[in-house]
Short mmCIF file of C-alpha atoms and ligand atoms in Angstrom, two decimals:
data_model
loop_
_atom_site.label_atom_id
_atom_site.label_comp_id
_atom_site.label_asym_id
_atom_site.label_seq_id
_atom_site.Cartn_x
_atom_site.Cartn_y
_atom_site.Cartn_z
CA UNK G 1285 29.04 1.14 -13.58
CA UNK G 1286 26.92 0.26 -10.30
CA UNK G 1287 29.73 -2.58 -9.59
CA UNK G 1288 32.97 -0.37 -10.44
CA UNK G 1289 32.46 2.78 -9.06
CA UNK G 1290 30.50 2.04 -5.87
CA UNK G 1291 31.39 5.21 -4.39
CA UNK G 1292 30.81 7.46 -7.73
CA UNK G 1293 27.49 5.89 -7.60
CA UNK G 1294 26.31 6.84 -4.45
CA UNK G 1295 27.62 10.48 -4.66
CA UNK G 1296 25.60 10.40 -7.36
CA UNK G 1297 22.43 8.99 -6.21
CA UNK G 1298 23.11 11.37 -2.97
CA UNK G 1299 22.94 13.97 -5.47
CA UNK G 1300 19.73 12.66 -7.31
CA UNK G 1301 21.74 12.28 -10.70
CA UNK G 1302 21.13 9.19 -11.24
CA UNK G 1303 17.96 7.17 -11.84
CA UNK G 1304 17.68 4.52 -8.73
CA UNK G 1305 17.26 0.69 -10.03
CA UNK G 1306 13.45 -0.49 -8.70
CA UNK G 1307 10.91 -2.57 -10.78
CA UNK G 1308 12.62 -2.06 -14.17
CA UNK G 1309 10.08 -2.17 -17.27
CA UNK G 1310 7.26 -2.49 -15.38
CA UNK G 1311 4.00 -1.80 -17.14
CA UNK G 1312 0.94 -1.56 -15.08
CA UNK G 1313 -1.74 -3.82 -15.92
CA UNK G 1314 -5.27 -2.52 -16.66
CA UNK G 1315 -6.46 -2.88 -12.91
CA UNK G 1316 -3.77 -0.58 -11.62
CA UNK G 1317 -4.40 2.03 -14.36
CA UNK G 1318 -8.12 2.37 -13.19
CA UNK G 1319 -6.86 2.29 -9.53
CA UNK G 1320 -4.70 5.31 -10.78
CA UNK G 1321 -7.66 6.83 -11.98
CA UNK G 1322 -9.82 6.35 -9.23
CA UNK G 1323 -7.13 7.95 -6.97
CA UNK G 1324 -6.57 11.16 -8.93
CA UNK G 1325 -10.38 11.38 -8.99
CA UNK G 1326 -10.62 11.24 -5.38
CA UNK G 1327 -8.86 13.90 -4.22
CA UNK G 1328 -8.65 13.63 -0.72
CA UNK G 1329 -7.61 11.35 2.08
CA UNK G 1330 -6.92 11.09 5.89
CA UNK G 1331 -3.09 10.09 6.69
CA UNK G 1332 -3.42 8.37 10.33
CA UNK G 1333 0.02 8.25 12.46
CA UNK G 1334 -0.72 6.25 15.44
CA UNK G 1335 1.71 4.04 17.24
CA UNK G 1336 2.95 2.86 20.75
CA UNK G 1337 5.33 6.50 20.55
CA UNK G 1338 1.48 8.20 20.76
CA UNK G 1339 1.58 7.14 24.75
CA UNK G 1340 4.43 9.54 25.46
CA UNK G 1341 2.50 12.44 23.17
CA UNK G 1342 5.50 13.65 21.77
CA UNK G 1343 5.62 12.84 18.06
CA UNK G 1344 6.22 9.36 16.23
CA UNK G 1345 10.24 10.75 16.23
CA UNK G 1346 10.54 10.60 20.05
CA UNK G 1347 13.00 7.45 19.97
CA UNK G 1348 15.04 9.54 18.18
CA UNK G 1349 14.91 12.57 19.22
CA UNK G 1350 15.25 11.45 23.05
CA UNK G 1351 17.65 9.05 22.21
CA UNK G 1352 15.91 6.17 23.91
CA UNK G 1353 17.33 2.96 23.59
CA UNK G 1354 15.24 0.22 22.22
CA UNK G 1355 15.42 -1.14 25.56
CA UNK G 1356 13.78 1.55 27.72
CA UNK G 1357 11.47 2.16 24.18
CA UNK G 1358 10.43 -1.44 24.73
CA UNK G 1359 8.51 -0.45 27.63
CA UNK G 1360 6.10 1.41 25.78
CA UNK G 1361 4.12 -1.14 24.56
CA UNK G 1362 2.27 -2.39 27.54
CA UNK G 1363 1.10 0.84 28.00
CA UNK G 1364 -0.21 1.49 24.99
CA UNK G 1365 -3.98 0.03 25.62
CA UNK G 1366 -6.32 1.87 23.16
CA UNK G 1367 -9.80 0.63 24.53
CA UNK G 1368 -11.68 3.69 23.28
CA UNK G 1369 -10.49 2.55 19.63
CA UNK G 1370 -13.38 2.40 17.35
CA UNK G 1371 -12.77 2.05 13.91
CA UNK G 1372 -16.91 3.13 13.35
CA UNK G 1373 -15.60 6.15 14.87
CA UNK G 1374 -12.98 6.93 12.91
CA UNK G 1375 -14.32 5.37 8.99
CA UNK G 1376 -17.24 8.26 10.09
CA UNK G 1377 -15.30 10.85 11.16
CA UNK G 1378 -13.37 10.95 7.43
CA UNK G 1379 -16.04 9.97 5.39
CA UNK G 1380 -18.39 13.06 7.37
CA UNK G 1381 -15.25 15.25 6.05
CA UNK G 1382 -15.53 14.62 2.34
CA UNK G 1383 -12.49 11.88 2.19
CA UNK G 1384 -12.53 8.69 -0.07
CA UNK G 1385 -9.65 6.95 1.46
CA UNK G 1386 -7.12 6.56 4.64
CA UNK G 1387 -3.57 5.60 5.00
CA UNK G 1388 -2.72 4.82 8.33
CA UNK G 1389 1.20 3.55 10.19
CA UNK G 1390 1.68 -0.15 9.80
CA UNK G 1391 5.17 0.28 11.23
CA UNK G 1392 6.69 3.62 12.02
CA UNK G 1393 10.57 4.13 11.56
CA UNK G 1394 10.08 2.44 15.59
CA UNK G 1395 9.99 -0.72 14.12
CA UNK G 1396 6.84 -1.48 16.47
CA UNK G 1397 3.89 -3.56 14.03
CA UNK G 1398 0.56 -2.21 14.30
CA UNK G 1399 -0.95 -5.46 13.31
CA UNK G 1400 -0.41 -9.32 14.46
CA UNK G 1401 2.71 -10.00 12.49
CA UNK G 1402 3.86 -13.25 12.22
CA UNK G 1403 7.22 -12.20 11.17
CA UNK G 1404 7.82 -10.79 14.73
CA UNK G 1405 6.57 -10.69 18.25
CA UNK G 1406 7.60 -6.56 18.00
CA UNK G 1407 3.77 -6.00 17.49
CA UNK G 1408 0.55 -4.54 18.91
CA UNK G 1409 -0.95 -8.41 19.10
CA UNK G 1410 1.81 -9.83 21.44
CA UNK G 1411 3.19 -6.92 23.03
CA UNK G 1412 0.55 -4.62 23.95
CA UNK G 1413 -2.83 -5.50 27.01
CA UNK G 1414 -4.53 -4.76 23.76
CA UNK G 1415 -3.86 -7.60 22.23
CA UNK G 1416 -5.95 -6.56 19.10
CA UNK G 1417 -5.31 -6.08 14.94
CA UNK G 1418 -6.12 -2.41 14.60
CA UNK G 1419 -5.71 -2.51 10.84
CA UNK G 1420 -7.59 -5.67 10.50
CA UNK G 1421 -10.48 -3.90 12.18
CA UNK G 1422 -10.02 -0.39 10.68
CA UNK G 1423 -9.89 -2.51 6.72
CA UNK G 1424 -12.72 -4.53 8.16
CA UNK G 1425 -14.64 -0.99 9.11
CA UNK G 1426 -13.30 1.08 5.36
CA UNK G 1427 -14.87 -1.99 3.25
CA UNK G 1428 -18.02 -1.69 4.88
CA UNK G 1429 -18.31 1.82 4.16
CA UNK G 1430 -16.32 2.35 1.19
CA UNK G 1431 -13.07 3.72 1.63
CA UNK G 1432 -10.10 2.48 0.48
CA UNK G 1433 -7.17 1.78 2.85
CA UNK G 1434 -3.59 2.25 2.33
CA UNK G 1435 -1.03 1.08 4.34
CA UNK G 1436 2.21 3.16 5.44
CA UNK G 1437 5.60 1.20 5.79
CA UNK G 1438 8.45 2.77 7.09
CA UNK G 1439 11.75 0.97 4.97
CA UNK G 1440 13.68 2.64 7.87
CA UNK G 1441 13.67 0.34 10.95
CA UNK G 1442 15.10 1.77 14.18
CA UNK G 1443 14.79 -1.14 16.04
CA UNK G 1444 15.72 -4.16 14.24
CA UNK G 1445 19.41 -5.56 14.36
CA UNK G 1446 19.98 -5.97 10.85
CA UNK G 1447 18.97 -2.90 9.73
CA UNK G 1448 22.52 -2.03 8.99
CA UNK G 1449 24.90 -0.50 8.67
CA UNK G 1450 22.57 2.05 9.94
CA UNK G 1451 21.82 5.49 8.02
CA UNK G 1452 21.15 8.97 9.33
CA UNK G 1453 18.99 8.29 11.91
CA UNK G 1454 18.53 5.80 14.67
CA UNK G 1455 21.93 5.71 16.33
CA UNK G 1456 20.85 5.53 19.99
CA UNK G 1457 19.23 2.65 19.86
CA UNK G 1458 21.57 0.39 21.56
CA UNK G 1459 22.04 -2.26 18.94
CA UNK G 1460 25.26 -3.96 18.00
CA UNK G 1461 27.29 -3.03 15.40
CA UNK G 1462 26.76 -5.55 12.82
CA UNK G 1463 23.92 -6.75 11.07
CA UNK G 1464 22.60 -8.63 7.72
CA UNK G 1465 20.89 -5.87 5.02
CA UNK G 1466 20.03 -8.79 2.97
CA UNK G 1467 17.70 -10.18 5.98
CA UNK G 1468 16.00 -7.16 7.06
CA UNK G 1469 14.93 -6.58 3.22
CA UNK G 1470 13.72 -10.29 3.41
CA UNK G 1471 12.07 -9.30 6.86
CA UNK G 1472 10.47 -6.43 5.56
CA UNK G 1473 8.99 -8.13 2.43
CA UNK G 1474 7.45 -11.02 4.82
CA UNK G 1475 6.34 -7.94 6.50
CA UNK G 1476 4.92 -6.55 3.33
CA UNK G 1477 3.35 -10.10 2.28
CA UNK G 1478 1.56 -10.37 5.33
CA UNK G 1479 -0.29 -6.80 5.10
CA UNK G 1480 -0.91 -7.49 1.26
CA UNK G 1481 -2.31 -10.66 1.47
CA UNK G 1482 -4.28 -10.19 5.13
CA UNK G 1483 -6.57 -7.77 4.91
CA UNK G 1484 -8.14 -7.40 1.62
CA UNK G 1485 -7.66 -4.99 -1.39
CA UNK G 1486 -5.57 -2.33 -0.27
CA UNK G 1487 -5.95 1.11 -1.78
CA UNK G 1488 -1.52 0.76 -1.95
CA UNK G 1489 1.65 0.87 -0.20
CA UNK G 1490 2.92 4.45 1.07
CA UNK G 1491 6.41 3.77 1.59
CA UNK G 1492 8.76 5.87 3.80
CA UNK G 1493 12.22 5.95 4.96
CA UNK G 1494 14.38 5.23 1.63
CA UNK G 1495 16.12 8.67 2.90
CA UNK G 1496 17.70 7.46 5.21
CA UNK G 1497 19.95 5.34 3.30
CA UNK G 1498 19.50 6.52 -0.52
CA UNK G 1499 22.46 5.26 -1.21
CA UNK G 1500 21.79 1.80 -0.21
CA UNK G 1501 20.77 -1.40 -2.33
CA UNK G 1502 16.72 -1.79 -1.25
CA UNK G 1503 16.45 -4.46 -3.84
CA UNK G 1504 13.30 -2.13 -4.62
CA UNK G 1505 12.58 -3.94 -8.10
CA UNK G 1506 12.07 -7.25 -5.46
CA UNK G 1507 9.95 -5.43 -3.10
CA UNK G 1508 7.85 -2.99 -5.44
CA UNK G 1509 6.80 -6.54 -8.33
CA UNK G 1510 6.26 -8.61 -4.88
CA UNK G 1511 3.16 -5.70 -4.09
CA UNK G 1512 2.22 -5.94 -7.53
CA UNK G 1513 2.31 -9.42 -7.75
CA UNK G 1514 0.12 -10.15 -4.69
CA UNK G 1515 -2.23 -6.93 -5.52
CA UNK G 1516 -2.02 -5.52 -9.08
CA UNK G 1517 -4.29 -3.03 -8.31
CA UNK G 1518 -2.25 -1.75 -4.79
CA UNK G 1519 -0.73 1.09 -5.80
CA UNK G 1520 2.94 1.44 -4.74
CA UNK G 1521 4.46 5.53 -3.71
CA UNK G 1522 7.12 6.36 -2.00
CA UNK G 1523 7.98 9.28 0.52
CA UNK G 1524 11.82 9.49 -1.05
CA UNK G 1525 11.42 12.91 -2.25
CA UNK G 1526 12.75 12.45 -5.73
CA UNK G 1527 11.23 11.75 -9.16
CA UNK G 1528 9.35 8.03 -8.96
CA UNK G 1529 11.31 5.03 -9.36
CA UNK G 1530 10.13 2.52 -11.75
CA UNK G 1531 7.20 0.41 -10.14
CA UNK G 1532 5.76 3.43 -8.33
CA UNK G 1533 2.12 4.25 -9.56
CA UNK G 1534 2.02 7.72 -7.60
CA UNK G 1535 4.22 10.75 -6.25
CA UNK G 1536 3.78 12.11 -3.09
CA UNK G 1537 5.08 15.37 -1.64
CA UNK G 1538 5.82 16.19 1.82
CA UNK G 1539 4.36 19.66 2.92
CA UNK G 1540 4.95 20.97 -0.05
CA UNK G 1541 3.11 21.81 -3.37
CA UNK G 1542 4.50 20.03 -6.14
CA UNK G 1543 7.33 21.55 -7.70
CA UNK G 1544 7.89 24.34 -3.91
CA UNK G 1545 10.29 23.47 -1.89
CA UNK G 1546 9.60 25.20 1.11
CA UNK G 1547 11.04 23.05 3.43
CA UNK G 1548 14.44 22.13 2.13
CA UNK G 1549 13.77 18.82 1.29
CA UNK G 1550 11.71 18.53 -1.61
CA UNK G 1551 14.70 19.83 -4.03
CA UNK G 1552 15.38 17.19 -6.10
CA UNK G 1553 11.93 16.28 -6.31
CA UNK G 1554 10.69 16.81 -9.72
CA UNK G 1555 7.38 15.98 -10.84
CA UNK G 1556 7.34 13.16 -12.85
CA UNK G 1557 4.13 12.15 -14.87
CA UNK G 1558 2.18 10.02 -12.12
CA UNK G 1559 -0.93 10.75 -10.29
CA UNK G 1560 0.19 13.14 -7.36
CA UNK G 1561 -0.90 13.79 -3.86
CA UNK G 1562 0.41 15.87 -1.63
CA UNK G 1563 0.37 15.24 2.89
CA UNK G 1564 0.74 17.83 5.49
CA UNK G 1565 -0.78 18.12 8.87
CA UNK G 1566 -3.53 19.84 10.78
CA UNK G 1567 -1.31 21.03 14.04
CA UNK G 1568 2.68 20.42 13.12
CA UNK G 1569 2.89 16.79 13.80
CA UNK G 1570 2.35 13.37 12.54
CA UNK G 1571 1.74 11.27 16.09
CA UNK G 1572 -0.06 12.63 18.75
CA UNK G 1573 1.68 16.10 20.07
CA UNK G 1574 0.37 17.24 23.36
CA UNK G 1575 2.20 20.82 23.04
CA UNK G 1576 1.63 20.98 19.59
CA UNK G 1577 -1.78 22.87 19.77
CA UNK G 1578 -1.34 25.50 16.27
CA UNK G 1579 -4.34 23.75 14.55
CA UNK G 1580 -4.85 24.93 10.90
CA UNK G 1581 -8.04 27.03 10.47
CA UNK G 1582 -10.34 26.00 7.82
CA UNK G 1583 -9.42 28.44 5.51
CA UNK G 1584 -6.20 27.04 5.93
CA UNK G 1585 -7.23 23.67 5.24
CA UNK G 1586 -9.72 24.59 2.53
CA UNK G 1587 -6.94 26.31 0.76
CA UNK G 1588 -4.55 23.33 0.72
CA UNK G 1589 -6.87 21.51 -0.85
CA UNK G 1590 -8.06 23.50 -3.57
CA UNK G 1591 -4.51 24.67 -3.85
CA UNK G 1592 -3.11 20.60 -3.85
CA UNK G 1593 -6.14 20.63 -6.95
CA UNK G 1594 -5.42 23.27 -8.48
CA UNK G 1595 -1.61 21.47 -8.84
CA UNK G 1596 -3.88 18.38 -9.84
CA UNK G 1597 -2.83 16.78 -6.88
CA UNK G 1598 -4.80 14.72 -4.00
CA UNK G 1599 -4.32 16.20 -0.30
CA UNK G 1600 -3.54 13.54 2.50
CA UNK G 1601 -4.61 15.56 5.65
CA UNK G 1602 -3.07 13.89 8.75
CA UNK G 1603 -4.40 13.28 12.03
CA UNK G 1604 -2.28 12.02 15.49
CA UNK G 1605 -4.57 10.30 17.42
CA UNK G 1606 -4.38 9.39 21.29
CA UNK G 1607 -3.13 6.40 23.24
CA UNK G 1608 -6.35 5.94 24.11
CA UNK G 1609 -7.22 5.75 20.58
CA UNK G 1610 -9.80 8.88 20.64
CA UNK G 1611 -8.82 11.45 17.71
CA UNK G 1612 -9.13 15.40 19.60
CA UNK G 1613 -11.79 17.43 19.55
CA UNK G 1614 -9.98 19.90 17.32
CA UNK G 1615 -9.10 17.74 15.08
CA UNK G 1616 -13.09 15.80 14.27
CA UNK G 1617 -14.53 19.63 14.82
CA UNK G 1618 -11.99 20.90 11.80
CA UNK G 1619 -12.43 18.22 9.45
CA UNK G 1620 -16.32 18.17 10.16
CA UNK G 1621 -15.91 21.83 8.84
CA UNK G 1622 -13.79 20.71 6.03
CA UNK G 1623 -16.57 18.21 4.93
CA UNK G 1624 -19.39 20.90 5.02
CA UNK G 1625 -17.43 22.78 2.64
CA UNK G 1626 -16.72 20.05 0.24
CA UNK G 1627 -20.34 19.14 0.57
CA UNK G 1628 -20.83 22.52 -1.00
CA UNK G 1629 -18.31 22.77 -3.37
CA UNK G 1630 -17.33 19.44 -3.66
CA UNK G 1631 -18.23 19.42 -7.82
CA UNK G 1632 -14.72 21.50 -8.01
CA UNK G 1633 -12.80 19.30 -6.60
CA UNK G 1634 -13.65 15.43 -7.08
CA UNK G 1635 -12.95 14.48 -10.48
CA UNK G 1636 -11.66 17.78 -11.18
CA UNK G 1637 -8.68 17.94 -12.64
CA UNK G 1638 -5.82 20.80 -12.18
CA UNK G 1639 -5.98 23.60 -14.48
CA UNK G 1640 -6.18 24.69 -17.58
CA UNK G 1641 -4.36 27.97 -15.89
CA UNK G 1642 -1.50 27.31 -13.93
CA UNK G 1643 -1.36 28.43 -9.96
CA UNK G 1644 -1.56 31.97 -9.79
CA UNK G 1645 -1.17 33.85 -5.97
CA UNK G 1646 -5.13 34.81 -6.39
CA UNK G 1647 -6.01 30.87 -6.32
CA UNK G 1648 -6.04 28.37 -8.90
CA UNK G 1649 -8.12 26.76 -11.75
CA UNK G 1650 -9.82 22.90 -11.66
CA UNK G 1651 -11.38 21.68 -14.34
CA UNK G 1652 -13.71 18.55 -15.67
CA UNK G 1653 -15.40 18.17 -19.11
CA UNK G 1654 -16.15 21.73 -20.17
CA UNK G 1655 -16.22 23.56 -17.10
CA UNK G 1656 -13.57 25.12 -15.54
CA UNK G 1657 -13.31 26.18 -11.94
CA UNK G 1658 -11.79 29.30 -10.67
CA UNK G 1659 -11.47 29.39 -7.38
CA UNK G 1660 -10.67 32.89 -5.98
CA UNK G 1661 -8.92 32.53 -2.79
CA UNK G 1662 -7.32 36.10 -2.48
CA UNK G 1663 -9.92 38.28 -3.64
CA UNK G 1664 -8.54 40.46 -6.46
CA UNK G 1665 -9.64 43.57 -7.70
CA UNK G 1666 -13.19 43.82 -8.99
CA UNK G 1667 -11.32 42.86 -12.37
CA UNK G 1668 -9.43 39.75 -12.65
CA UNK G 1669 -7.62 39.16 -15.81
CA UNK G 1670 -7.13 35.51 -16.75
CA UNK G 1671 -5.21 33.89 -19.51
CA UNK G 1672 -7.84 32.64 -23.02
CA UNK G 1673 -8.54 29.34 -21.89
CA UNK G 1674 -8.09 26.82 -24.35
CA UNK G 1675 -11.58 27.02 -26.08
CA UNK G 1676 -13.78 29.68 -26.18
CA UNK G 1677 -15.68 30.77 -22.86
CA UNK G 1678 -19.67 30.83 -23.14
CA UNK G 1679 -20.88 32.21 -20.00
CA UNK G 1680 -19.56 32.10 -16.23
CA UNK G 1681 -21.59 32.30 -12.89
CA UNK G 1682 -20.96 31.66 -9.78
CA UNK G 1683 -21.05 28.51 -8.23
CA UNK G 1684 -22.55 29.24 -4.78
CA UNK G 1685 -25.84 31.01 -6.53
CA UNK G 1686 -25.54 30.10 -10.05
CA UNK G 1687 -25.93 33.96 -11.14
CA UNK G 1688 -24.11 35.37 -13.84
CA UNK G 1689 -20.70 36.73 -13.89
CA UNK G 1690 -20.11 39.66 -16.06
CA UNK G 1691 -17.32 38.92 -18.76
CA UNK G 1692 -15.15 41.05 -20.86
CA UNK G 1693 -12.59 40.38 -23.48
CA UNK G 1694 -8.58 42.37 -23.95
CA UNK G 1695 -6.61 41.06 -26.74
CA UNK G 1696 -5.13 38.08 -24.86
CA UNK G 1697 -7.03 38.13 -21.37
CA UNK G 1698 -10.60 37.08 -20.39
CA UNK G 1699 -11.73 39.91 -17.65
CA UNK G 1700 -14.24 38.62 -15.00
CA UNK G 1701 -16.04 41.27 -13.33
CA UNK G 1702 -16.58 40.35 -9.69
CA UNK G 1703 -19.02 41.73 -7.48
CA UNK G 1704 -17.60 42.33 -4.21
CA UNK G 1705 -20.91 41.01 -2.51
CA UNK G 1706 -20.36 37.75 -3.75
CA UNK G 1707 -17.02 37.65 -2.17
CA UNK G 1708 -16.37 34.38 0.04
CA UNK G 1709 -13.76 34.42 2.20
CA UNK G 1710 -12.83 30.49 2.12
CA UNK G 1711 -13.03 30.36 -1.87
CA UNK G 1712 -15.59 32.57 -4.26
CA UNK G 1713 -15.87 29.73 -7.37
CA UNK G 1714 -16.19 31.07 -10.73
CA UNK G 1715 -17.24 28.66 -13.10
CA UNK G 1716 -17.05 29.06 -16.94
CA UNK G 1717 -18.31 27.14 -19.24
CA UNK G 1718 -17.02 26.38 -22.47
CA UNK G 1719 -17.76 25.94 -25.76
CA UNK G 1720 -16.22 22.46 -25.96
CA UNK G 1721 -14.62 20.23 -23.84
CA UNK G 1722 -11.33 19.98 -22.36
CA UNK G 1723 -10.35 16.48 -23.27
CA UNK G 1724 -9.05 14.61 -19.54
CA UNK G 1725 -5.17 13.51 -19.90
CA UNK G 1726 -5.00 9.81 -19.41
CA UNK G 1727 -3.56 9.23 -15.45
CA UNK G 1728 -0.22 8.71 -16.72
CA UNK G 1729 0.34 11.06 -19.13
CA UNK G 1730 2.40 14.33 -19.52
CA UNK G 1731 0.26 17.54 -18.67
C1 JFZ F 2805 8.59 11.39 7.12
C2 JFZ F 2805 8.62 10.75 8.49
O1 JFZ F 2805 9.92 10.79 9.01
C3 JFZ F 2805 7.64 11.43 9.40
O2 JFZ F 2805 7.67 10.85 10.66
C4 JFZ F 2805 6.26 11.33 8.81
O3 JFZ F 2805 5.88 9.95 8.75
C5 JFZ F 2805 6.26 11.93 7.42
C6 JFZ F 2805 4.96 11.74 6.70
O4 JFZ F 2805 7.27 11.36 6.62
O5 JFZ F 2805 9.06 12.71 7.19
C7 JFZ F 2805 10.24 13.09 6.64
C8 JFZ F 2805 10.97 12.27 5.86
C9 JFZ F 2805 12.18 12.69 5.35
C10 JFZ F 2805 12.65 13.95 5.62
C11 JFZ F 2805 11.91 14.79 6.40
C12 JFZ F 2805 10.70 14.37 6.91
N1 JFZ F 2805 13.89 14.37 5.10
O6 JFZ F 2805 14.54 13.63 4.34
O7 JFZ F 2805 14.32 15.50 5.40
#
């Protein structure tokens, strides 16, 4: 059908009907399951956008936006000279906040290579006064202190020639209008190869950009088994906004809970059966925004991550930092916060997985072994009806001061009785214990 009805096809993939060809019958190996495992135990990560675009402190979409032609975007480079970079800095500054891993921009949708490609001059080695391999020292700094590293790659390329025919974005860049698909894909795998066999195990591949032509051929089942091949353990996720594609080994969703779709374009993005994790932002952007100063209090913060747990999903929390490779105040003072918090409460939330209740507007449930968490975000009543858990509940206290939460039993609700003292404004944790166990799903499997 994919070779008769070209056109049906892609209407159909446009309209996320039918299931895109990637790494076909692939079966994760043993490695990559316990990499999946590790991840959903984690629970929470630092998302890095940083890139030549962070010089004009507009966001990583200013090319496009602006319309700036590669030519005049070309001249960003040499002024991008990050000598306050330091990676010590940085590997600190996430690990202080409670986060087991980073995934920071190889390339942006610019094109421009964060790291000394050999596959093109187009990077921060030979085009920047720099002259130095960020990632190399950033993967250098995260192995010495234990955090895994995952590398972004944007599929969408605004600023090389062959990226074409060209897809909703990136028309004002100036380039002809012709091109080879088959040797950008080839580019972009030598581009792949290089940050997969460079710098050590890599956490995975956060991929980014298959919007913009979803109806194209990626020759995904090429690139995906290529990752796999050179790291079986790299786990491979992509920011497409649909269901995974065979050879994925997680599903990410964009500013969104899993299954919302508050932001129009998370619709046809249905939850498929892999370890999830969800990104947003501190302020509103991804690179460094100058104007952009509505910073997310910690409640805020706090509650998208118990919430993202509570929807058994990681939260990626991004952070924009400077041309002069300093992260803002704002941004180290919040997550410091955030970190203090988890420091307290972190047995809810690593290793925790979501449920047994489903997301109610009061706050959610985690759980592990046979404890399970209720975390109380909206304070209720001084009764809060929940659903029978799944086995029956022995006692529950609370977790800041251990002491005892009154229960009391209707004919198909557990009541807690809170005590408005113990009220916390960030997240009053419940914890009830149960008679058994509830047993963990295998990563992988249904919920
Ligand atoms: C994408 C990037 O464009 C953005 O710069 C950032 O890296 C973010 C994490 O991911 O954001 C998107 C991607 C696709 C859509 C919207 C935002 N879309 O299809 O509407």
């Amino acid at each position: 059908m994919r070779k008769a009805f070209p056109v049906l096809t892609a209407l159909l993939v446009l309209a996320g009907l039918t299931p895109v060809v990637a790494q076909e019958g692939y079966r994760p190996p043993p490695e990559n399951l316990e990499a999946r495992a590790w991840f959903q135990e984690a629970r929470f990560g630092l998302f890095i956008h940083w890139g030549v675009y962070s010089v004009l402190g507009r966001g990583e979409w200013v090319m496009h936006n602006e319309k700036i032609p590669i030519a005049e975007y070309e001249k960003l480079p040499p002024r991008f000279n990050p000598t306050d970079f330091d990676p010590a800095a940085w590997v600190a500054m996430a690990k202080a906040a409670g986060m087991r891993y980073i995934t920071i921009t190889s390339k942006h949708h610019d094109g421009f290579a964060m790291y000394d490609s050999k596959t093109s001059d187009y990077d921060i080695v030979d085009r920047t006064p720099y002259e130095r391999d960020v990632l190399k020292m950033l993967a250098e700094e995260c192995r010495k202190e234990g955090l895994k590293l995952f590398f972004y790659y944007s599929q969408l390329d605004w600023h090389h020639p062959d990226y074409f025919p060209r897809g909703r974005t990136g028309q004002w860049s100036g380039r002809p209008e012709s091109g080879e698909w088959g040797r950008y894909l080839d580019y972009m795998d030598a581009q792949l190869e290089e940050l997969l066999t460079g710098y050590g195990p890599l956490g995975g591949i956060w991929f980014d950009g298959w919007w913009d032509r979803p109806d194209a051929d990626w020759r995904l089942g090429q690139t995906y088994s290529l990752i796999h091949r050179l790291q079986p353990a790299a786990l491979v996720g992509s920011n497409h906004h649909r269901k995974p594609f065979p050879g994925e080994d997680f599903q990410m969703f964009e500013r969104d809970f899993p299954g919302h779709d508050t932001t129009g374009w998370n619709d046809k993005a249905e939850i498929g059966t892999l370890p999830l994790e969800m990104c947003t932002t501190i302020n509103n952007s991804w690179g460094f925004n100058e104007s952009d100063t509505r910073y997310k209090s910690l409640e805020e913060i706090v509650h998208l991550l118990v919430r993202a747990g509570g929807y058994d999903a990681n939260l990626l929390l991004n952070v924009g930092p400077k041309p002069d490779g300093t992260i803002q105040p704002e941004f180290v003072e919040r997550l410091a916060e955030v970190g203090e918090w988890l420091e307290k409460n972190g047995e809810s939330i690593y290793g925790a997985r979501g449920g047994p209740i489903t997301p109610r507007p009061w706050g959610v449930t985690t759980h592990k072994g046979n404890e399970v968490f209720v975390h109380v975000l909206d304070w209720p009543d001084r009764v809060l009806a929940l659903p029978l858990p799944p086995r029956p509940v022995k006692s529950a206290h609370y977790m800041a001061d251990g002491s005892e939460v009154p229960l009391g039993r209707d004919a198909d609700a557990l009541l807690l009785r809170l005590d408005p003292e113990k009220a916390d404004p960030l997240d009053t944790i419940v914890v009830l214990e149960l008679a058994e166990a509830i047993m963990p799903t295998a990563p992988g499997t249904p919920r």
